[in-house]
Amino acid sequence: PAFKELIRQGAQAEVLHKAFRGAEFLYTLQLPGGGRVMSLVPSHHNHAIGEKIGIRLEIDHLVAFRR
C-alpha cells in the first residue's frame, strides 16, 4: 500500500473501494490525475465510497515494477 495515513487536508483522493481487514481498512483511492493507489490504514479511519479525503504520502519501503 502506498499511503499509510489519511488526513483531512492536503492532496485529495476519492475512495473507490474499501475492504475491512481486521484492525485495518484497505482502501482503493483515485488520485486527481486518474491514477489509483491502495492504502492500508487503521480501522478508525472509516470513510465512505465516493468520499473525497486528504492523503499524505509516507514511504517506509518502496517497491516499484516496470510497466
Short mmCIF file of C-alpha atoms in Angstrom, two decimals:
data_model
loop_
_atom_site.label_atom_id
_atom_site.label_comp_id
_atom_site.label_asym_id
_atom_site.label_seq_id
_atom_site.Cartn_x
_atom_site.Cartn_y
_atom_site.Cartn_z
CA PRO A 1 0.00 0.00 0.00
CA ALA A 2 1.27 3.41 -0.96
CA PHE A 3 -0.47 5.63 1.56
CA LYS A 4 -0.23 4.91 5.25
CA GLU A 5 -2.07 7.89 6.59
CA LEU A 6 -5.34 9.53 5.61
CA ILE A 7 -5.77 13.15 6.67
CA ARG A 8 -8.39 15.86 6.35
CA GLN A 9 -6.25 18.30 4.35
CA GLY A 10 -3.56 18.26 1.66
CA ALA A 11 -3.74 16.22 -1.56
CA GLN A 12 -7.20 14.83 -2.29
CA ALA A 13 -8.27 11.38 -3.45
CA GLU A 14 -11.65 9.69 -3.95
CA VAL A 15 -12.46 6.43 -2.17
CA LEU A 16 -13.34 3.87 -4.87
CA HIS A 17 -13.39 0.68 -2.77
CA LYS A 18 -12.73 -0.41 0.80
CA ALA A 19 -12.22 -3.80 2.38
CA PHE A 20 -12.21 -4.50 6.10
CA ARG A 21 -9.05 -6.34 7.18
CA GLY A 22 -9.49 -6.85 10.93
CA ALA A 23 -7.87 -3.88 12.63
CA GLU A 24 -7.43 -2.06 9.29
CA PHE A 25 -9.21 -1.00 6.09
CA LEU A 26 -7.65 -1.49 2.67
CA TYR A 27 -8.77 1.45 0.53
CA THR A 28 -8.51 1.86 -3.24
CA LEU A 29 -8.15 5.58 -3.92
CA GLN A 30 -8.34 7.54 -7.17
CA LEU A 31 -5.99 10.50 -7.48
CA PRO A 32 -6.98 13.73 -9.27
CA GLY A 33 -4.80 12.80 -12.28
CA GLY A 34 -6.65 9.48 -12.69
CA GLY A 35 -4.06 7.21 -11.07
CA ARG A 36 -5.09 4.68 -8.44
CA VAL A 37 -3.32 3.75 -5.24
CA MET A 38 -4.07 1.44 -2.34
CA SER A 39 -3.85 2.40 1.31
CA LEU A 40 -3.87 0.18 4.40
CA VAL A 41 -4.91 2.24 7.44
CA PRO A 42 -6.24 1.67 10.97
CA SER A 43 -9.97 0.88 11.05
CA HIS A 44 -10.83 4.07 12.95
CA HIS A 45 -10.32 5.83 9.57
CA ASN A 46 -13.75 4.77 8.30
CA HIS A 47 -14.56 6.62 5.04
CA ALA A 48 -17.48 6.14 2.63
CA ILE A 49 -17.21 5.03 -1.00
CA GLY A 50 -17.18 8.18 -3.15
CA GLU A 51 -15.90 10.37 -0.31
CA LYS A 52 -13.04 12.74 -1.14
CA ILE A 53 -10.36 12.59 1.52
CA GLY A 54 -6.99 14.15 2.15
CA ILE A 55 -3.92 11.95 1.78
CA ARG A 56 -0.27 12.22 2.70
CA LEU A 57 2.48 10.01 1.32
CA GLU A 58 4.59 8.30 3.96
CA ILE A 59 7.04 5.82 2.45
CA ASP A 60 8.84 3.30 4.65
CA HIS A 61 9.66 0.81 1.90
CA LEU A 62 9.11 1.41 -1.82
CA VAL A 63 8.61 -1.41 -4.33
CA ALA A 64 8.16 -0.40 -7.98
CA PHE A 65 7.53 -2.50 -11.09
CA ARG A 66 8.23 -1.68 -14.72
CA ARG A 67 5.07 -1.22 -16.82
#
